XYZ file of C-alpha atoms in Angstrom:
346
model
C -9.034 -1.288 -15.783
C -9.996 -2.317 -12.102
C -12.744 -3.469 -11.368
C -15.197 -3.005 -8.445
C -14.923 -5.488 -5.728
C -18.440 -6.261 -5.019
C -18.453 -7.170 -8.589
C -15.868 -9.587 -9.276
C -17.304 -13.505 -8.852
C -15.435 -15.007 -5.727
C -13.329 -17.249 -7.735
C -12.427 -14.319 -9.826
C -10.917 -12.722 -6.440
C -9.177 -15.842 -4.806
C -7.356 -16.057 -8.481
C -6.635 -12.723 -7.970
C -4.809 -13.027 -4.501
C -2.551 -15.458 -6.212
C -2.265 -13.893 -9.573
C -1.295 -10.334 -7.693
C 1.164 -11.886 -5.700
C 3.127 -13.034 -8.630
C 2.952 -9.803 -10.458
C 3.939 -7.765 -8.388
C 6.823 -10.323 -7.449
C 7.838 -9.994 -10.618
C 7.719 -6.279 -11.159
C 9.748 -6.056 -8.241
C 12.475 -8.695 -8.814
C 14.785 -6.282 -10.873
C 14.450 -3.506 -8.354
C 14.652 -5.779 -5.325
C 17.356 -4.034 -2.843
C 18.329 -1.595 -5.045
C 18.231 2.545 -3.719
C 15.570 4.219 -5.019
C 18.278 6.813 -6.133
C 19.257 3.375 -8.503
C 15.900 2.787 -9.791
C 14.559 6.122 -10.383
C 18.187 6.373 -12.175
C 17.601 3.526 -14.144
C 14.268 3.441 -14.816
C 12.758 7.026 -13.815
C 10.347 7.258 -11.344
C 7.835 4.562 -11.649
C 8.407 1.286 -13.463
C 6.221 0.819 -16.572
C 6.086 -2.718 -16.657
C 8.364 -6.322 -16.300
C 12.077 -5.304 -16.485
C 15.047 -7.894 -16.571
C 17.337 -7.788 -13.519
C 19.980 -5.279 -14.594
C 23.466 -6.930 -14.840
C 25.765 -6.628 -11.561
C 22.419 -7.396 -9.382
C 22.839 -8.326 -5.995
C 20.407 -10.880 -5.934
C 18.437 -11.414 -9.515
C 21.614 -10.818 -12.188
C 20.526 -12.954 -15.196
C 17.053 -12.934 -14.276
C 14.692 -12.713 -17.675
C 11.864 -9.990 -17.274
C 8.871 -11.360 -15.580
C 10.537 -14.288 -13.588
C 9.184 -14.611 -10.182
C 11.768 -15.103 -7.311
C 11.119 -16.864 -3.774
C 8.013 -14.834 -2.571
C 5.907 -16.441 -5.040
C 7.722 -19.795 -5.110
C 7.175 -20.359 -1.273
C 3.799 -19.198 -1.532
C 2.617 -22.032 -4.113
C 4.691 -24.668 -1.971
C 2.694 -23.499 1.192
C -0.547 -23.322 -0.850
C 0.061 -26.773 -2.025
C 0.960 -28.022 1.421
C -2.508 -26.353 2.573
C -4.256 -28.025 -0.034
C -2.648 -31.517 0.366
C -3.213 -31.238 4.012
C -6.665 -30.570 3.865
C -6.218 -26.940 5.391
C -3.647 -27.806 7.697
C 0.201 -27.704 7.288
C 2.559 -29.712 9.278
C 5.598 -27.684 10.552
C 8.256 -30.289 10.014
C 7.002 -30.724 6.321
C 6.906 -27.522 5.926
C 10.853 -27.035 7.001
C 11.354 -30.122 4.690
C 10.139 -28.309 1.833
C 11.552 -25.384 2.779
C 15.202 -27.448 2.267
C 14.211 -29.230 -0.622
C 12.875 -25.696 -2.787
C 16.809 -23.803 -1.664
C 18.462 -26.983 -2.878
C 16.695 -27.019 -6.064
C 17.059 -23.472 -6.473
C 20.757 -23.480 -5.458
C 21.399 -25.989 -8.641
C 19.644 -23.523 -10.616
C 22.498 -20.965 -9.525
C 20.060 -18.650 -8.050
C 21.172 -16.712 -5.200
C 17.500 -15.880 -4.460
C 17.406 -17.970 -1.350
C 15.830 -18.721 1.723
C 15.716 -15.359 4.495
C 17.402 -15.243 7.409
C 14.480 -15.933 9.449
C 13.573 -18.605 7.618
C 16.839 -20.292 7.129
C 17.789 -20.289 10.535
C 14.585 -21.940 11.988
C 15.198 -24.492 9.002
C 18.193 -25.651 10.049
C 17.702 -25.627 13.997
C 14.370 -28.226 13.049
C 16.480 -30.502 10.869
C 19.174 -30.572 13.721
C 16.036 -32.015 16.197
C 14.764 -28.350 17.108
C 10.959 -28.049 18.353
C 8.979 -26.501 15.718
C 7.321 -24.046 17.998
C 10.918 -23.207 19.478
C 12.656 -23.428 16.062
C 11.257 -19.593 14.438
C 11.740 -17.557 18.149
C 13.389 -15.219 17.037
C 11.947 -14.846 13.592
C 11.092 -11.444 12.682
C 11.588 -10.188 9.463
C 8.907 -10.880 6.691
C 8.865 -14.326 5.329
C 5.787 -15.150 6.904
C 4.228 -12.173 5.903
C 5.395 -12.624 1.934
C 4.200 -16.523 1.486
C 0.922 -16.337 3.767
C -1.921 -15.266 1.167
C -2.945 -18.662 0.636
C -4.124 -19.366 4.173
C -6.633 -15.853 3.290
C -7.098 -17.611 0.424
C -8.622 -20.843 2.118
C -9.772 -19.415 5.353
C -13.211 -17.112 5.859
C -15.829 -16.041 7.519
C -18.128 -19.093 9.111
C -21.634 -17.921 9.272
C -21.549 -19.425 12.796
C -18.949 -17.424 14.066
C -19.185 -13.963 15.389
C -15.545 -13.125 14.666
C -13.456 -15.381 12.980
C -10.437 -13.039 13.197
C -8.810 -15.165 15.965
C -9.543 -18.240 14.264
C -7.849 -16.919 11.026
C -5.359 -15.730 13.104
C -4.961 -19.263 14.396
C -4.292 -21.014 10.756
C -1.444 -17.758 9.959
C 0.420 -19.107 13.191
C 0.067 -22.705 12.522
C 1.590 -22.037 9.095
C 4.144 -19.801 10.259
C 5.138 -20.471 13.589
C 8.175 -23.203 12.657
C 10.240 -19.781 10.750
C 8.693 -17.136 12.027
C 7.105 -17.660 15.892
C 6.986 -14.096 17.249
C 4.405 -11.467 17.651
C 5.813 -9.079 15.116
C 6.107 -11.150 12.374
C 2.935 -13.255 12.586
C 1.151 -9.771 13.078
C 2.295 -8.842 9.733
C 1.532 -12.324 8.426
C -2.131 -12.078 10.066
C -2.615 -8.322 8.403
C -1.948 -9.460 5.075
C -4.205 -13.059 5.170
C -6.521 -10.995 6.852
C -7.012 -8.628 4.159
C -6.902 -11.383 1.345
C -9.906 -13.076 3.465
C -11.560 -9.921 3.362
C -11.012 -8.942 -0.007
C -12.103 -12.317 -1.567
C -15.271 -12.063 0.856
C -15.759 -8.771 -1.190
C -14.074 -6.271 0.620
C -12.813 -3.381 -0.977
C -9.021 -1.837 0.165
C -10.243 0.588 3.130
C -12.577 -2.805 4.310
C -9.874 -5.000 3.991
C -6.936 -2.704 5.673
C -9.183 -2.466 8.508
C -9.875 -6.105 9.162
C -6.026 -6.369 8.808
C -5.263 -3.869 11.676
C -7.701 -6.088 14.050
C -5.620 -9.185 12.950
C -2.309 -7.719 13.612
C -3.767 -6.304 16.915
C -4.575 -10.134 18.069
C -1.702 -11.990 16.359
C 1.094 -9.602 18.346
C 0.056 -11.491 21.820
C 0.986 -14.492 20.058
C 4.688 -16.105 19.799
C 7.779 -15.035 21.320
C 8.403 -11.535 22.467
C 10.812 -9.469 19.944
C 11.787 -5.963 20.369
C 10.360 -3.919 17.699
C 7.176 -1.305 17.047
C 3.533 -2.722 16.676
C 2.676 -3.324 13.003
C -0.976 -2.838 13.814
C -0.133 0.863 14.506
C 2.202 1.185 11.696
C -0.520 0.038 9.043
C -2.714 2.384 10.584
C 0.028 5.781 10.561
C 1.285 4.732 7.249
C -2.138 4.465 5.519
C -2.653 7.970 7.290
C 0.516 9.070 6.467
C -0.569 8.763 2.551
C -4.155 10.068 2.066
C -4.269 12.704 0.007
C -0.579 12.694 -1.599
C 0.383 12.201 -5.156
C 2.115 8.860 -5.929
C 5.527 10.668 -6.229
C 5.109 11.695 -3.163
C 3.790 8.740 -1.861
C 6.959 6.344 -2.867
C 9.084 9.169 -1.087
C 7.139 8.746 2.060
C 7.014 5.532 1.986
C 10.562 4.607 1.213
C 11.963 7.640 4.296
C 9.373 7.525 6.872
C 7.758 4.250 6.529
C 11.037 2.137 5.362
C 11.140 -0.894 3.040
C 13.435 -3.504 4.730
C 12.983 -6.465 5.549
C 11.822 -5.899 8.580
C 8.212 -7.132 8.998
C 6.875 -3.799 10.805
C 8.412 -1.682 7.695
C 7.219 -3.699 4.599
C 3.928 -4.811 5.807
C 3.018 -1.619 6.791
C 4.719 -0.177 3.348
C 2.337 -2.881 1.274
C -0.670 -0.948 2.725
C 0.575 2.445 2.331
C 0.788 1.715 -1.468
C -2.614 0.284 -1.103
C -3.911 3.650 0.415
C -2.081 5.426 -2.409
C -3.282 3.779 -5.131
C -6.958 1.883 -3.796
C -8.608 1.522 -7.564
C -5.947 -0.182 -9.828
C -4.093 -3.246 -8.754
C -1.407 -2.977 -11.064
C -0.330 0.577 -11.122
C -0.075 -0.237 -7.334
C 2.026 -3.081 -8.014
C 4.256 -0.601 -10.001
C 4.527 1.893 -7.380
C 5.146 -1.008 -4.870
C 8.054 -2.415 -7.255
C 9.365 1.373 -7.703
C 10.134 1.632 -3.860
C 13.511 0.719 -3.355
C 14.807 -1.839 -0.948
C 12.309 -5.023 -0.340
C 10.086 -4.227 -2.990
C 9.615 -7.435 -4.495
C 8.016 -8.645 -1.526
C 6.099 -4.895 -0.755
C 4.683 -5.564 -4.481
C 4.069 -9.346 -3.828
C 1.652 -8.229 -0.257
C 0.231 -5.361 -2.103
C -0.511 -7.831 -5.408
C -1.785 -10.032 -3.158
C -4.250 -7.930 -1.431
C -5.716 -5.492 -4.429
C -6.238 -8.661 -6.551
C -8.315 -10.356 -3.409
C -10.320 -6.806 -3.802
C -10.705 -6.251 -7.327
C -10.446 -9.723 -8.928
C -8.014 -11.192 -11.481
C -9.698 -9.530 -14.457
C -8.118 -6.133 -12.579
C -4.487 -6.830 -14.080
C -3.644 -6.173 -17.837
C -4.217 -9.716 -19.871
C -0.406 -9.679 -21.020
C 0.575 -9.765 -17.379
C -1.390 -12.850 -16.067
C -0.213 -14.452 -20.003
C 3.706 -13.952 -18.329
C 3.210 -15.583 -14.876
C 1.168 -18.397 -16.825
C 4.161 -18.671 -19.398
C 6.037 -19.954 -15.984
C 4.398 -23.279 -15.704
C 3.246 -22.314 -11.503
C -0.832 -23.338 -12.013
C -2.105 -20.434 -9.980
C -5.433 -20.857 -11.325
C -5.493 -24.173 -10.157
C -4.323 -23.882 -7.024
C -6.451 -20.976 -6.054
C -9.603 -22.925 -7.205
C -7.734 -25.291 -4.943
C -7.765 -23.286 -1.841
C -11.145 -21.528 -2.206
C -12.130 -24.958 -2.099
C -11.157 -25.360 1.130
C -12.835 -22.238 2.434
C -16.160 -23.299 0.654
C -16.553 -26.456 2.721
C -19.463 -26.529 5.449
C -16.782 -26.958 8.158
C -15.427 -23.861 7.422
């Protein structure tokens, strides 16, 4: 089913990115902070495909299978700031659409809202904040979850000898007014970093690596927050897989690695799965959605990233026909932001 990076058109890939991210939203919104005593329970070990949100969820209750939740919501909005902006997204606009997507969500009765990161810079902005103050203390992985469209739009300039740090400059811009510390953009910067790299035609091994150097540079920038280096953690957690079944993979992952919200236990989760399962986006996205805790957004980051590696054509037809059914224009808007990345300037 997957097929080989180097072989996938670049369009094909930056569809991917997009088209990942959704799936493995999706796979993940029924399971999404449920034990994985709960879903192995409910479902057995590994999901076999969209599920509805069991009745009684915390969070998704009603939920039809395949429905997206916020990971894949604020991504389009920040792709579609990014392309409206010309590659650059204003931090007060941002926060503005940040309020107007909970409000319309709120009338829709979800309770799939806006993180606590997120919705505390929000509100200190709209109360006269300074965006670069406003996300100080934002840690946890909001960043990380909506950022694939800046790997999308940013790449390599044939100019530049590295353009890590200037990739690493557009995740900050776009984060920095929610989530301004060194922890979270360095999960933000691993996971654009390896969607760059993927849709540049980088396989999973290529594009982990690339993400390690990102995280390495993005953790000296923001505010200073307690917590352990996510560049390490990718790198022990990848290590920490190699050579294990996918059973025992989800156990390590979900004990030793941890799938919270926490930015330097998700990000580093996504690319454990990645390790586990390099060759087929969507069985990772399965094993991502299997987890237990934050595994919508572990599936959404590890979506993201395989389908920047292996293309769109990776994931089974029926799956990219039930994000479509949605109305979000992925397609679109990917063409939209590799269009960005084409230009000479770039």
């Amino acid at each position: 089913m997957a097929a080989t990076s180097s072989k996938a058109p670049v369009k094909t890939r930056a569809r991917g990115a997009l088209y990942g991210l959704a799936i493995g939203d999706a796979l993940g919104m029924p399971t999404q902070m449920l034990s994985r005593a709960e879903i192995t329970e409910r479902w057995g070990g590994l999901l076999r495909g969209f599920e509805p949100a069991p009745p009684g969820h915390p969070i998704a209750a009603g939920m039809p299978a395949g429905a997206v939740t916020d990971d894949t919501e604020q991504a389009v909005l920040l792709g579609r700031l990014l392309v409206r902006g010309d590659g650059a997204v204003d931090p007060r606009e941002l926060a503005a659409a940040l309020v107007s997507w909970e409000h319309d969500m709120a009338e829709r009765g979800s309770l799939d809202l806006l993180g606590p990161s997120t919705k505390r810079a929000v509100a200190a902005v709209l109360a006269g904040t300074p965006p670069e103050e406003a996300g100080a203390s934002g840690d946890t992985n909001g960043a990380a979850m909506r950022i694939a469209p800046v790997g999308i739009a940013v790449g390599p300039n044939p100019a530049t000898r590295s353009y890590l740090p200037t990739l690493v400059d557009h995740v900050v811009a776009a984060s920095r007014v929610t989530h301004n510390t060194g922890i979270a953009l360095a999960g933000a910067a691993a996971v654009a970093a390896a969607v760059s790299a993927g849709i540049s035609g980088a396989g999973i091994a290529g594009a982990t690596t690339l993400a390690i150097d990102a995280a390495r540079i993005a953790a000296d920038r923001g505010h200073w927050v307690a917590g352990a280096d996510v560049a390490a953690r990718i790198e022990w957690a990848t290590g920490l897989i190699a050579g294990r079944t996918q059973a025992q993979a989800a156990e390590l992952i979900y004990t030793l690695v941890g799938t919270s919200l926490a930015t330097q236990e998700s990000v580093p989760a996504a690319f454990a799965v990645l390790a586990a399962v390099p060759g087929d986006p969507w069985h990772a996205c399965l094993l991502a959605a299997s987890l237990g805790g934050d595994c919508d957004t572990i599936a959404a980051m590890a979506g993201a990233i395989a389908g920047a590696c292996h293309g769109v054509t990776a994931f089974p037809p029926e799956a990219i026909a039930v994000i479509d059914a949605q109305g979000l224009e992925l397609a679109a808007l990917a063409d939209d932001l590799y269009a960005l990345r084409s230009r000479p300037s770039q």
